[in-house]
mmCIF file of C-alpha atoms in Angstrom:
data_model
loop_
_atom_site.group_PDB
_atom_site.id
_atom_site.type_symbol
_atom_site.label_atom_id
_atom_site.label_comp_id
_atom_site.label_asym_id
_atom_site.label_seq_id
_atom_site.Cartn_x
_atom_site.Cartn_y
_atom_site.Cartn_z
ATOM 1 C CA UNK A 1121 -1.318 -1.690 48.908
ATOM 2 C CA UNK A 1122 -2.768 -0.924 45.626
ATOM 3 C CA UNK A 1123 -1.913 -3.815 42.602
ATOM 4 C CA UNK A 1124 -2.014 -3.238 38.713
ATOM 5 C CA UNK A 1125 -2.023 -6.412 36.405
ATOM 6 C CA UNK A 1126 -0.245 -5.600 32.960
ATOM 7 C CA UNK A 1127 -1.290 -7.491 30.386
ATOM 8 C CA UNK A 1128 -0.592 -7.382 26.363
ATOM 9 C CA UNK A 1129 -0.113 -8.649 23.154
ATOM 10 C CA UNK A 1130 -2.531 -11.038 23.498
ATOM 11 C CA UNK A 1131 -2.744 -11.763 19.928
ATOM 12 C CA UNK A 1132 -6.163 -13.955 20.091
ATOM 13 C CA UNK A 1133 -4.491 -16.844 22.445
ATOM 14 C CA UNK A 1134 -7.556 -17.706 23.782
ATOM 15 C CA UNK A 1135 -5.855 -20.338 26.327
ATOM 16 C CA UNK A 1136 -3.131 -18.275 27.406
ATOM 17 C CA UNK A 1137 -6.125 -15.254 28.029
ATOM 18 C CA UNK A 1138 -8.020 -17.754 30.015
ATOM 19 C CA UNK A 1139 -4.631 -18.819 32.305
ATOM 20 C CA UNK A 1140 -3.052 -15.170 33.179
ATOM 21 C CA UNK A 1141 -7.179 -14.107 33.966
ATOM 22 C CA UNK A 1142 -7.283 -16.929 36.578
ATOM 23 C CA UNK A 1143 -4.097 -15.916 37.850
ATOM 24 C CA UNK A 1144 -5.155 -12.875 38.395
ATOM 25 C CA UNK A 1145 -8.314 -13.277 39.719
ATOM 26 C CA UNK A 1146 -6.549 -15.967 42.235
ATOM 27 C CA UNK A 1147 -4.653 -13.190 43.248
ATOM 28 C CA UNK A 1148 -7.122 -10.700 44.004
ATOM 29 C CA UNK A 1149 -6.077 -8.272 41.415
ATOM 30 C CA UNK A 1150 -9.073 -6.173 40.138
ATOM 31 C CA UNK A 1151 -7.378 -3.477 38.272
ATOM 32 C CA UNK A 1152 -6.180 -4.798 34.715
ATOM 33 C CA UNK A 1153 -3.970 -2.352 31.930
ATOM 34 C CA UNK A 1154 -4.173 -3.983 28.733
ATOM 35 C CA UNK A 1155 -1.591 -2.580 25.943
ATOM 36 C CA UNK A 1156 -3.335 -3.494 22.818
ATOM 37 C CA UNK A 1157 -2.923 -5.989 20.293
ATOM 38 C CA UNK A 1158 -5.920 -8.132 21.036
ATOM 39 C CA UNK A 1159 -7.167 -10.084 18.473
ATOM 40 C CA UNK A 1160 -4.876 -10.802 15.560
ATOM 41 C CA UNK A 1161 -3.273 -14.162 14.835
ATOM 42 C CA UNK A 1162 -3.386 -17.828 13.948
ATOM 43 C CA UNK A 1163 -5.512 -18.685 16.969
ATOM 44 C CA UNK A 1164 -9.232 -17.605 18.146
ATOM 45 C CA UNK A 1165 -9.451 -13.486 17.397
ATOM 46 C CA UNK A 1166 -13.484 -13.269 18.686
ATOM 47 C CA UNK A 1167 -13.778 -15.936 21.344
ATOM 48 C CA UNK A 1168 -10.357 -13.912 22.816
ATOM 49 C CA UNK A 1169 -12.298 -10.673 22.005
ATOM 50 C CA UNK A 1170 -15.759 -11.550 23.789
ATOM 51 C CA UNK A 1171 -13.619 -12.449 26.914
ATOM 52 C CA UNK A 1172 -11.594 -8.673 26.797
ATOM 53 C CA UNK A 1173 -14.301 -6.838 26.098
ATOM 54 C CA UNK A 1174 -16.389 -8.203 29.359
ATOM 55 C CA UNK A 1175 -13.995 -8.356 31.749
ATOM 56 C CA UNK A 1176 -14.322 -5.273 34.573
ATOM 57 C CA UNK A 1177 -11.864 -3.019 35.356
ATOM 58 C CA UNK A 1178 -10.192 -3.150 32.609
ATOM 59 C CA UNK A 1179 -8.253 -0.430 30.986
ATOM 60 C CA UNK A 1180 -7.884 -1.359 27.021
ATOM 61 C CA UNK A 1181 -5.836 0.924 24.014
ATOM 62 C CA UNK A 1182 -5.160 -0.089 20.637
ATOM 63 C CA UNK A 1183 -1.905 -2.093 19.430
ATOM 64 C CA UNK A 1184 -0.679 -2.364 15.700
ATOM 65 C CA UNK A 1185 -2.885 -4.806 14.647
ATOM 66 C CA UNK A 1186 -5.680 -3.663 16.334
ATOM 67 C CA UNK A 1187 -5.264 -0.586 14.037
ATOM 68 C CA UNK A 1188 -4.253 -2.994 10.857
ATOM 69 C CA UNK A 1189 -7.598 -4.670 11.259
ATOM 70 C CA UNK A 1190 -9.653 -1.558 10.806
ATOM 71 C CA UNK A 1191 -7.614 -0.667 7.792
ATOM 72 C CA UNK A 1192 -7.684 -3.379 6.317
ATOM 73 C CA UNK A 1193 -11.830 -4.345 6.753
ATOM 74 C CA UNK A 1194 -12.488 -2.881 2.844
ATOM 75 C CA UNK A 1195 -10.271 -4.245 1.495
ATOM 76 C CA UNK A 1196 -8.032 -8.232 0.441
ATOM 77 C CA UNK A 1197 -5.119 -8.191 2.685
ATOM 78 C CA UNK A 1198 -1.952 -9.932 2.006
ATOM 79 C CA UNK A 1199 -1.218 -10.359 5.758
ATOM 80 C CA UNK A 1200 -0.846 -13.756 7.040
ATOM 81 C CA UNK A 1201 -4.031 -14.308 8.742
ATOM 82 C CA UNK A 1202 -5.777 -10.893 8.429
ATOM 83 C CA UNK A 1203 -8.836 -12.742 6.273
ATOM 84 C CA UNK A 1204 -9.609 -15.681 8.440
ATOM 85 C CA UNK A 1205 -9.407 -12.466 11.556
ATOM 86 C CA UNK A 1206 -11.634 -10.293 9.804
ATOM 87 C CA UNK A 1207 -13.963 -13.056 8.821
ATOM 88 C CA UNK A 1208 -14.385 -14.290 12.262
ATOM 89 C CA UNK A 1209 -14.444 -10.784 14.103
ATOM 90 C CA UNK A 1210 -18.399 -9.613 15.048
ATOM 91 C CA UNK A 1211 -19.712 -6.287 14.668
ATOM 92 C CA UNK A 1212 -19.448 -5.887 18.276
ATOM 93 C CA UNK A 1213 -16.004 -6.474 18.471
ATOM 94 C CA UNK A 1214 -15.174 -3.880 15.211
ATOM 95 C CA UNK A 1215 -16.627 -1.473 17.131
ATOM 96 C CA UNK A 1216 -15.269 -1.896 20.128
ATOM 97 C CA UNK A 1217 -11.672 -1.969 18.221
ATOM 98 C CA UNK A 1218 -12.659 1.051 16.515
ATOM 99 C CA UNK A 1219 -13.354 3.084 20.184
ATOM 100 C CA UNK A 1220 -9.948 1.888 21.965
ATOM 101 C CA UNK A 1221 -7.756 5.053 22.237
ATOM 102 C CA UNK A 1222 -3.625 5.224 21.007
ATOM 103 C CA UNK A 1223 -2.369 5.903 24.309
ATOM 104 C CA UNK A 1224 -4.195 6.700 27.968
ATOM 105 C CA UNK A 1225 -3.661 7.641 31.270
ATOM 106 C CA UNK A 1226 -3.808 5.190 34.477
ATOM 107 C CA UNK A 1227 -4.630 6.778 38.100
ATOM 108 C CA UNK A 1228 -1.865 9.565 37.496
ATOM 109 C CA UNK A 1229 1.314 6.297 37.823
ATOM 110 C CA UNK A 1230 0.652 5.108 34.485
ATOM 111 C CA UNK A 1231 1.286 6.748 30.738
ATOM 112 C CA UNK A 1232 -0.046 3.916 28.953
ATOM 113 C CA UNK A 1233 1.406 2.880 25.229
ATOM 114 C CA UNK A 1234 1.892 -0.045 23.065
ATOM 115 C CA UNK A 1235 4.786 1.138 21.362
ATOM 116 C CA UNK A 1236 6.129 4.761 22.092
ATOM 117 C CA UNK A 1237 4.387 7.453 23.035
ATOM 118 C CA UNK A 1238 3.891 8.769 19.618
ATOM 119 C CA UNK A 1239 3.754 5.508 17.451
ATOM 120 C CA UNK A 1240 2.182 1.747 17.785
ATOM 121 C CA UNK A 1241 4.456 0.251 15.868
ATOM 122 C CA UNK A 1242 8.068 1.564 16.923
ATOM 123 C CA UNK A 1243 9.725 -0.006 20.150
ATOM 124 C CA UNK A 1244 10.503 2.050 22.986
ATOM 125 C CA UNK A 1245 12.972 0.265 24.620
ATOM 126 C CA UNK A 1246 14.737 -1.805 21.731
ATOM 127 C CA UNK A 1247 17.142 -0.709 19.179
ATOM 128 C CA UNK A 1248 16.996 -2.960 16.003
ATOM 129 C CA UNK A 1249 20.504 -3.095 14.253
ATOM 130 C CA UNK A 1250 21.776 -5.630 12.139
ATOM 131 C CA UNK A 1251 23.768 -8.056 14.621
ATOM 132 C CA UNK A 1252 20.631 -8.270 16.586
ATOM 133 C CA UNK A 1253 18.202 -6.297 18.801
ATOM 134 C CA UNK A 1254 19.510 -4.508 21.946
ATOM 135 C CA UNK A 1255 18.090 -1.652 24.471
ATOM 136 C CA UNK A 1256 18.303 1.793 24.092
ATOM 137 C CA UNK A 1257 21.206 3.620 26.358
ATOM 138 C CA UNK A 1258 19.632 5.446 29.542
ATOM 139 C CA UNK A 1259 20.458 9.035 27.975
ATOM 140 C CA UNK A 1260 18.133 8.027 24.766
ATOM 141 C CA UNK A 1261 15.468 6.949 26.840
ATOM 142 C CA UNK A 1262 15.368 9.513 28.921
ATOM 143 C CA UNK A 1263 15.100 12.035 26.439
ATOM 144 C CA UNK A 1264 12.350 9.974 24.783
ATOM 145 C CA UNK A 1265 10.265 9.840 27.932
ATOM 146 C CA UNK A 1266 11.127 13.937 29.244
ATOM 147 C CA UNK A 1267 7.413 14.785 28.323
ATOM 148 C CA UNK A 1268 5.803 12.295 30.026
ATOM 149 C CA UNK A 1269 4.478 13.036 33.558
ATOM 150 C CA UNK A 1270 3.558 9.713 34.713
ATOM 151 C CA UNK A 1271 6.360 7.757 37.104
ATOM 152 C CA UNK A 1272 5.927 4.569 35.017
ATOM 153 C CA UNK A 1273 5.838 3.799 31.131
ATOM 154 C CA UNK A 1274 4.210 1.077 29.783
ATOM 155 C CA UNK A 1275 4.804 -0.377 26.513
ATOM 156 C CA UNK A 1276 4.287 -4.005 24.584
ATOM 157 C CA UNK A 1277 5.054 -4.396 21.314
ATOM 158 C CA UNK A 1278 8.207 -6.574 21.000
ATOM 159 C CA UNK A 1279 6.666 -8.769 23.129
ATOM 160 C CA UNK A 1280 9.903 -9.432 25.608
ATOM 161 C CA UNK A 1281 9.501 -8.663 29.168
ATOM 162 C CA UNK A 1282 11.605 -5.797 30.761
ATOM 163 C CA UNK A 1283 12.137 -3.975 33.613
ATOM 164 C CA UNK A 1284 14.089 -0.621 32.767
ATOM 165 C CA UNK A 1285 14.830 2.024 35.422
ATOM 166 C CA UNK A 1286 15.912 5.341 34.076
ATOM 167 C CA UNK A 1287 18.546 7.781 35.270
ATOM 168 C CA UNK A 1288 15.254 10.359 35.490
ATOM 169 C CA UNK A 1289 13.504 8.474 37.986
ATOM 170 C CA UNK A 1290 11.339 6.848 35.690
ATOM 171 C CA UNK A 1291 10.403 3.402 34.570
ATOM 172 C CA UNK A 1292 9.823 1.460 31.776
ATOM 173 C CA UNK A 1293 7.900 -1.332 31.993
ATOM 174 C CA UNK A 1294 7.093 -4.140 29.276
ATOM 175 C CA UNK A 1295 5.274 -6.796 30.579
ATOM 176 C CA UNK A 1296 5.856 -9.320 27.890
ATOM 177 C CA UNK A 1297 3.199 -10.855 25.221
ATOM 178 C CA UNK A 1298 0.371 -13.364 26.982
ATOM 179 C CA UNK A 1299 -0.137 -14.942 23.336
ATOM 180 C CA UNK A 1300 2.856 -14.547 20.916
ATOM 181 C CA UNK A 1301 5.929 -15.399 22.897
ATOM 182 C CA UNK A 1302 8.507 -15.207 20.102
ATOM 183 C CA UNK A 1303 8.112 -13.529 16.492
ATOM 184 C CA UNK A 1304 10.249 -12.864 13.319
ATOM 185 C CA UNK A 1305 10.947 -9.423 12.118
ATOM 186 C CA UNK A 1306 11.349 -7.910 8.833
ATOM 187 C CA UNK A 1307 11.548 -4.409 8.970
ATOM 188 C CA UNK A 1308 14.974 -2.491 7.664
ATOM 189 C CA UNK A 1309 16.690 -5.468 9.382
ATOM 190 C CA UNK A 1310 15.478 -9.150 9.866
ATOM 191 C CA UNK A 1311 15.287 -9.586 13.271
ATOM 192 C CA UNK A 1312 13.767 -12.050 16.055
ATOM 193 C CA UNK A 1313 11.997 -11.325 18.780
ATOM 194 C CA UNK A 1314 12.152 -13.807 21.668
ATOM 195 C CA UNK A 1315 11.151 -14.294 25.733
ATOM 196 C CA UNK A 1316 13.039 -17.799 25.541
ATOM 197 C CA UNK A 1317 9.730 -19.570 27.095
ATOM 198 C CA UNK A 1318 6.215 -20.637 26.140
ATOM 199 C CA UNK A 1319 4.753 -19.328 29.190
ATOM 200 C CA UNK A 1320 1.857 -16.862 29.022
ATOM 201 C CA UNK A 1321 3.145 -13.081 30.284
ATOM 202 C CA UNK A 1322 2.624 -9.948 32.479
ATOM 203 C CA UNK A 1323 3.489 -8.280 35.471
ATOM 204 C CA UNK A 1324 2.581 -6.838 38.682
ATOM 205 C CA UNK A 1325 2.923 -3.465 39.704
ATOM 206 C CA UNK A 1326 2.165 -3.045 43.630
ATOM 207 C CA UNK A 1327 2.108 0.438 45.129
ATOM 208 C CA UNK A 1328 2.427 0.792 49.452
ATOM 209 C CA UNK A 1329 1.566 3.167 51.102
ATOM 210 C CA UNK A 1330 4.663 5.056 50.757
ATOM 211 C CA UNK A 1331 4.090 5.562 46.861
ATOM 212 C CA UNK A 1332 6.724 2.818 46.663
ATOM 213 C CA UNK A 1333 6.095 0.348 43.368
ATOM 214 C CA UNK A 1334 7.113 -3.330 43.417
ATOM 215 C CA UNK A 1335 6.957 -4.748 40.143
ATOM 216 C CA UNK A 1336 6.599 -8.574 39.640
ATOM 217 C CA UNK A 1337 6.931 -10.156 36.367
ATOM 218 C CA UNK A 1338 4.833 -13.688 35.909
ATOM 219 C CA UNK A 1339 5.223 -16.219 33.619
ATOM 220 C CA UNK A 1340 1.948 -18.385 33.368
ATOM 221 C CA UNK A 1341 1.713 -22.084 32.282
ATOM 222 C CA UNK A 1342 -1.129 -22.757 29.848
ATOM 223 C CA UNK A 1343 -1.101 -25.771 27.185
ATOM 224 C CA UNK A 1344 0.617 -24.311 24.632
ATOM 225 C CA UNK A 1345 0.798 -27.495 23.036
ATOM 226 C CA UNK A 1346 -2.742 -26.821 22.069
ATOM 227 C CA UNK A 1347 -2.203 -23.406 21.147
ATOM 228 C CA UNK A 1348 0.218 -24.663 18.819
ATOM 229 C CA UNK A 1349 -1.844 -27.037 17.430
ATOM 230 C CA UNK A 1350 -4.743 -24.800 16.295
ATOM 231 C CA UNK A 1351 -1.921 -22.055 14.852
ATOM 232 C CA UNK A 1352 -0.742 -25.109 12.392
ATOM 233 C CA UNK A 1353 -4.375 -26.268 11.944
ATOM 234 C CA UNK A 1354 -5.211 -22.416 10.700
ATOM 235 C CA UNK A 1355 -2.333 -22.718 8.245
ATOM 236 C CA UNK A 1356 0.822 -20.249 10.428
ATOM 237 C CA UNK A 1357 3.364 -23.316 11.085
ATOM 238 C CA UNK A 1358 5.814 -20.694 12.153
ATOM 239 C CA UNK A 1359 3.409 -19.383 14.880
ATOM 240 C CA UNK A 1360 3.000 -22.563 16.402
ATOM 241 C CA UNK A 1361 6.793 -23.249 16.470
ATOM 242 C CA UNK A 1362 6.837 -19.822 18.233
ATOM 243 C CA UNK A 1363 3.936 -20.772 20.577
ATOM 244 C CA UNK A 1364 5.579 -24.270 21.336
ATOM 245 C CA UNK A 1365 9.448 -22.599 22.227
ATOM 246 C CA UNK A 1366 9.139 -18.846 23.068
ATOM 247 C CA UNK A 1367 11.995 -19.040 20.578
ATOM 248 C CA UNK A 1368 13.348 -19.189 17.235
ATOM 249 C CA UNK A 1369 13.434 -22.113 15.479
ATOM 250 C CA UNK A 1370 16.264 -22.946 13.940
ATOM 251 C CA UNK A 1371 15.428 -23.200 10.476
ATOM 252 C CA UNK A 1372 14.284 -19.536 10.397
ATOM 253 C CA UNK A 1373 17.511 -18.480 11.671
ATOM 254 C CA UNK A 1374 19.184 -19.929 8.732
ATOM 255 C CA UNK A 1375 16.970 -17.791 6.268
#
């Protein structure tokens, strides 16, 4: 039996890195799909980084911010945190951003994206409205996904982990955020994001030897209370309520 670790969004959590690695090292997994999103945040973008970048077997694309960063390297950003990410990113690591492709292929099982297919920062699966966030009908999906060879989609982005098999045979397959469990939206529609726990995230795709896949999503436990700590020490007090609950807080609700 073959095993795939899916990891993403790891958004610099250097801690919750460090726990879903060891989990996945305990469990003898050496092939590692990482969705983008690797760096930017309130916690520790280059330490996180340094760790990605040397770990074998490991299949890396760019996210959103991943792509935000490079943009944004000439010139003052307003984005909460870009300047202290930038600052404390190495040359190494700029490059190395700068090489990671949009989307890529895994092994022939695997069309690999952060967001959609064509676009890092649009959500396959969800459907933003305004009374809240909900998935996409099968019919819409399936049409979205018609081009795509691969037997299984992968996608971050919204950070919520979901399983979603599709009328065509396919599946989608987000395996949650390892760093940013919860977020606040403000696109056309202010929205939250939320996986309802502070646990570090991904999932498990096994393969038999039938061509079967078993897909396990994992929740790791890492001291978020820490994590939370050095988001409010680097100035985001809203990331480290969103470390510390995997959820909303109820003052940004009211908003």
């Amino acid at each position: 039996m073959k095993r795939y670790a899916i990891i993403s969004d790891v958004h610099g959590n250097l801690l919750a890195l460090q726990a879903i690695l060891a989990d996945i090292q305990q469990r003898g997994i050496e092939q590692i799909i990482n969705l983008g999103d690797h760096v930017f945040g309130a916690l520790e973008p280059e330490l996180s980084a340094n760790i990605i970048r040397n770990t074998p077997h490991m299949l890396c694309i760019s996210g959103n911010t991943d792509r935000e960063i490079l943009e944004a390297l000439d010139v003052v950003s307003e984005k909460e945190n870009m300047e202290r990410v930038k600052a404390d990113l190495s040359a190494d690591t700029i490059a190395w951003l700068k090489d990671l492709p949009p989307t890529a292929d895994c092994d022939g099982i695997f069309f690999v994206c952060h967001g959609t297919p064509e676009s890092d920062n649009e959500y396959l699966l969800e459907l933003v409205r305004p009374e809240g966030v909900f998935v996409h009908e099968d019919e819409h999906l399936v049409e979205r996904t018609k081009h795509i060879a691969q037997p299984i989609i992968l996608c971050g982005h919204s950070h919520v982990n979901r399983v979603v098999h599709l009328s065509s045979g396919k599946v989608i397959l987000n395996p949650g955020s390892v760093g940013l469990p919860a977020y606040l939206g403000n696109g056309e529609y202010r929205f939250a994001m939320e996986s309802m726990t502070p646990h570090a995230k991904y999932a498990i795709v096994s393969i038999d030897s039938k061509e079967q896949y078993h897909i396990e999503q994992i929740a790791c436990h890492y001291d978020w209370n820490k994590a939370s700590h050095v988001a409010k020490a680097n100035g985001s007090v809203n990331w480290s309520q969103f470390l510390l609950h995997g959820r909303m807080p109820r003052d940004l609700r009211s908003k």
